[in-house]
């Protein structure tokens, strides 16, 4: 079974600074996908970034990058140049088999990020 | 704007009421999902539909009854709920066999059971 661990219940960051949100995972599948989602207070889950287990390079999407260390089974999210609008809950998630398409996501407990002006 | 639309956004119901949550997507996705999320907790999977057929039921009580009438619509029928069922109900969709398996979520329906 897959398991996602996020050890930081809450984080604070100064506006314009970078912040790293930690995520470790456990799976016996050789093929898997790793995701980060942002959930503002409105409730919607917003997709941020994806990393496949066979991807050679770390994923990047604008100000978001995923620091993928396969041997350590970690997939930390780095947000550069934090903005006040980044304040939200952030969930790390995974699916077994990144090509399956209809395999549901398993979520970590989340990290609440607060950006301070 | 999200491409997965959920209605209603807020619902208050008594324990004897019958109500339904509705989810609609027009992205051509053939997998649709219901998740339940309690406050300050991660989403928990309830049901998965693949090609309009129920493929996963995570041992959800029968007072929750899903329905997928066509490839664009997903309903969740609610009957005889308990106060502990109060939560945010999230609908999501995805491609089947897509490259990343990314789920697209709606904004959720916030349910309060009195």
PDB file of N, CA and C in Angstrom, chain A residues 25-65:
ATOM      1  N   UNK A  25       7.446   9.439   0.874  1.00  0.00           N
ATOM      2  CA  UNK A  25       6.446   8.479   0.450  1.00  0.00           C
ATOM      3  C   UNK A  25       6.994   7.070   0.615  1.00  0.00           C
ATOM      4  N   UNK A  26       6.085   6.140   0.593  1.00  0.00           N
ATOM      5  CA  UNK A  26       6.466   4.744   0.703  1.00  0.00           C
ATOM      6  C   UNK A  26       5.605   3.943  -0.252  1.00  0.00           C
ATOM      7  N   UNK A  27       6.237   3.177  -1.100  1.00  0.00           N
ATOM      8  CA  UNK A  27       5.525   2.321  -2.030  1.00  0.00           C
ATOM      9  C   UNK A  27       6.444   1.200  -2.487  1.00  0.00           C
ATOM     10  N   UNK A  28       5.847   0.080  -2.830  1.00  0.00           N
ATOM     11  CA  UNK A  28       6.615  -1.035  -3.384  1.00  0.00           C
ATOM     12  C   UNK A  28       6.498  -1.090  -4.902  1.00  0.00           C
ATOM     13  N   UNK A  29       5.658  -0.207  -5.463  1.00  0.00           N
ATOM     14  CA  UNK A  29       5.508  -0.165  -6.912  1.00  0.00           C
ATOM     15  C   UNK A  29       6.714   0.519  -7.539  1.00  0.00           C
ATOM     16  N   UNK A  30       7.245  -0.029  -8.623  1.00  0.00           N
ATOM     17  CA  UNK A  30       8.363   0.643  -9.299  1.00  0.00           C
ATOM     18  C   UNK A  30       7.909   1.851 -10.105  1.00  0.00           C
ATOM     19  N   UNK A  31       6.621   1.856 -10.452  1.00  0.00           N
ATOM     20  CA  UNK A  31       6.077   2.940 -11.256  1.00  0.00           C
ATOM     21  C   UNK A  31       5.026   3.683 -10.446  1.00  0.00           C
ATOM     22  N   UNK A  32       5.205   4.984 -10.303  1.00  0.00           N
ATOM     23  CA  UNK A  32       4.241   5.771  -9.525  1.00  0.00           C
ATOM     24  C   UNK A  32       4.336   7.233  -9.945  1.00  0.00           C
ATOM     25  N   UNK A  33       3.334   7.985  -9.554  1.00  0.00           N
ATOM     26  CA  UNK A  33       3.304   9.406  -9.840  1.00  0.00           C
ATOM     27  C   UNK A  33       3.167  10.191  -8.549  1.00  0.00           C
ATOM     28  N   UNK A  34       3.822  11.310  -8.487  1.00  0.00           N
ATOM     29  CA  UNK A  34       3.781  12.172  -7.300  1.00  0.00           C
ATOM     30  C   UNK A  34       3.215  13.535  -7.679  1.00  0.00           C
ATOM     31  N   UNK A  35       2.350  14.064  -6.832  1.00  0.00           N
ATOM     32  CA  UNK A  35       1.636  15.300  -7.121  1.00  0.00           C
ATOM     33  C   UNK A  35       1.698  16.231  -5.921  1.00  0.00           C
ATOM     34  N   UNK A  36       1.581  17.507  -6.209  1.00  0.00           N
ATOM     35  CA  UNK A  36       1.313  18.500  -5.184  1.00  0.00           C
ATOM     36  C   UNK A  36       0.057  19.276  -5.592  1.00  0.00           C
ATOM     37  N   UNK A  37      -0.829  19.426  -4.593  1.00  0.00           N
ATOM     38  CA  UNK A  37      -2.044  20.209  -4.777  1.00  0.00           C
ATOM     39  C   UNK A  37      -2.092  21.311  -3.733  1.00  0.00           C
ATOM     40  N   UNK A  38      -2.697  22.413  -4.130  1.00  0.00           N
ATOM     41  CA  UNK A  38      -2.912  23.549  -3.234  1.00  0.00           C
ATOM     42  C   UNK A  38      -4.413  23.659  -2.961  1.00  0.00           C
ATOM     43  N   UNK A  39      -4.777  23.842  -1.697  1.00  0.00           N
ATOM     44  CA  UNK A  39      -6.186  24.011  -1.361  1.00  0.00           C
ATOM     45  C   UNK A  39      -6.380  25.297  -0.565  1.00  0.00           C
ATOM     46  N   UNK A  40      -6.854  26.352  -1.220  1.00  0.00           N
ATOM     47  CA  UNK A  40      -7.162  27.581  -0.480  1.00  0.00           C
ATOM     48  C   UNK A  40      -8.418  27.384   0.362  1.00  0.00           C
ATOM     49  N   UNK A  41      -8.762  28.409   1.112  1.00  0.00           N
ATOM     50  CA  UNK A  41      -9.906  28.291   2.022  1.00  0.00           C
ATOM     51  C   UNK A  41     -11.218  28.061   1.272  1.00  0.00           C
ATOM     52  N   UNK A  42     -11.255  28.392   0.003  1.00  0.00           N
ATOM     53  CA  UNK A  42     -12.474  28.173  -0.793  1.00  0.00           C
ATOM     54  C   UNK A  42     -12.788  26.683  -0.969  1.00  0.00           C
ATOM     55  N   UNK A  43     -11.787  25.821  -0.828  1.00  0.00           N
ATOM     56  CA  UNK A  43     -12.035  24.386  -0.871  1.00  0.00           C
ATOM     57  C   UNK A  43     -11.530  23.677  -2.113  1.00  0.00           C
ATOM     58  N   UNK A  44     -11.373  24.382  -3.225  1.00  0.00           N
ATOM     59  CA  UNK A  44     -10.958  23.711  -4.452  1.00  0.00           C
ATOM     60  C   UNK A  44      -9.531  23.190  -4.332  1.00  0.00           C
ATOM     61  N   UNK A  45      -9.315  22.004  -4.863  1.00  0.00           N
ATOM     62  CA  UNK A  45      -7.970  21.425  -4.922  1.00  0.00           C
ATOM     63  C   UNK A  45      -7.349  21.820  -6.257  1.00  0.00           C
ATOM     64  N   UNK A  46      -6.245  22.573  -6.201  1.00  0.00           N
ATOM     65  CA  UNK A  46      -5.605  23.095  -7.402  1.00  0.00           C
ATOM     66  C   UNK A  46      -4.320  22.329  -7.663  1.00  0.00           C
ATOM     67  N   UNK A  47      -4.229  21.693  -8.832  1.00  0.00           N
ATOM     68  CA  UNK A  47      -3.028  20.958  -9.211  1.00  0.00           C
ATOM     69  C   UNK A  47      -1.862  21.913  -9.405  1.00  0.00           C
ATOM     70  N   UNK A  48      -0.711  21.573  -8.825  1.00  0.00           N
ATOM     71  CA  UNK A  48       0.472  22.420  -8.954  1.00  0.00           C
ATOM     72  C   UNK A  48       1.541  21.795  -9.844  1.00  0.00           C
ATOM     73  N   UNK A  49       1.887  20.523  -9.538  1.00  0.00           N
ATOM     74  CA  UNK A  49       3.054  19.958 -10.193  1.00  0.00           C
ATOM     75  C   UNK A  49       3.009  18.442 -10.085  1.00  0.00           C
ATOM     76  N   UNK A  50       3.631  17.792 -11.070  1.00  0.00           N
ATOM     77  CA  UNK A  50       3.646  16.322 -11.147  1.00  0.00           C
ATOM     78  C   UNK A  50       5.069  15.825 -11.420  1.00  0.00           C
ATOM     79  N   UNK A  51       5.395  14.678 -10.802  1.00  0.00           N
ATOM     80  CA  UNK A  51       6.685  14.012 -11.052  1.00  0.00           C
ATOM     81  C   UNK A  51       6.436  12.526 -11.236  1.00  0.00           C
ATOM     82  N   UNK A  52       6.860  11.977 -12.350  1.00  0.00           N
ATOM     83  CA  UNK A  52       6.769  10.548 -12.561  1.00  0.00           C
ATOM     84  C   UNK A  52       8.000   9.855 -12.010  1.00  0.00           C
ATOM     85  N   UNK A  53       7.835   8.625 -11.584  1.00  0.00           N
ATOM     86  CA  UNK A  53       8.940   7.931 -10.924  1.00  0.00           C
ATOM     87  C   UNK A  53      10.113   7.666 -11.863  1.00  0.00           C
ATOM     88  N   UNK A  54       9.853   7.649 -13.159  1.00  0.00           N
ATOM     89  CA  UNK A  54      10.931   7.400 -14.118  1.00  0.00           C
ATOM     90  C   UNK A  54      11.471   8.686 -14.740  1.00  0.00           C
ATOM     91  N   UNK A  55      10.898   9.812 -14.334  1.00  0.00           N
ATOM     92  CA  UNK A  55      11.369  11.079 -14.889  1.00  0.00           C
ATOM     93  C   UNK A  55      12.782  11.361 -14.385  1.00  0.00           C
ATOM     94  N   UNK A  56      13.667  11.711 -15.308  1.00  0.00           N
ATOM     95  CA  UNK A  56      15.069  11.929 -14.949  1.00  0.00           C
ATOM     96  C   UNK A  56      15.300  13.291 -14.325  1.00  0.00           C
ATOM     97  N   UNK A  57      14.513  14.257 -14.748  1.00  0.00           N
ATOM     98  CA  UNK A  57      14.711  15.613 -14.246  1.00  0.00           C
ATOM     99  C   UNK A  57      13.608  16.002 -13.271  1.00  0.00           C
ATOM    100  N   UNK A  58      13.966  16.891 -12.347  1.00  0.00           N
ATOM    101  CA  UNK A  58      12.968  17.406 -11.421  1.00  0.00           C
ATOM    102  C   UNK A  58      11.961  18.262 -12.168  1.00  0.00           C
ATOM    103  N   UNK A  59      10.697  18.121 -11.784  1.00  0.00           N
ATOM    104  CA  UNK A  59       9.637  18.887 -12.438  1.00  0.00           C
ATOM    105  C   UNK A  59       9.669  20.342 -11.982  1.00  0.00           C
ATOM    106  N   UNK A  60       9.337  21.226 -12.909  1.00  0.00           N
ATOM    107  CA  UNK A  60       9.205  22.645 -12.575  1.00  0.00           C
ATOM    108  C   UNK A  60       7.966  23.193 -13.273  1.00  0.00           C
ATOM    109  N   UNK A  61       7.254  24.097 -12.578  1.00  0.00           N
ATOM    110  CA  UNK A  61       6.091  24.779 -13.138  1.00  0.00           C
ATOM    111  C   UNK A  61       6.074  26.192 -12.572  1.00  0.00           C
ATOM    112  N   UNK A  62       6.620  27.114 -13.333  1.00  0.00           N
ATOM    113  CA  UNK A  62       6.643  28.494 -12.866  1.00  0.00           C
ATOM    114  C   UNK A  62       7.450  28.639 -11.586  1.00  0.00           C
ATOM    115  N   UNK A  63       6.802  29.119 -10.525  1.00  0.00           N
ATOM    116  CA  UNK A  63       7.492  29.311  -9.240  1.00  0.00           C
ATOM    117  C   UNK A  63       7.583  28.022  -8.427  1.00  0.00           C
ATOM    118  N   UNK A  64       6.980  26.948  -8.940  1.00  0.00           N
ATOM    119  CA  UNK A  64       6.985  25.675  -8.215  1.00  0.00           C
ATOM    120  C   UNK A  64       8.015  24.727  -8.818  1.00  0.00           C
ATOM    121  N   UNK A  65       8.758  24.072  -7.960  1.00  0.00           N
ATOM    122  CA  UNK A  65       9.645  23.006  -8.402  1.00  0.00           C
ATOM    123  C   UNK A  65       9.558  21.860  -7.407  1.00  0.00           C
TER     124      UNK A  65
END
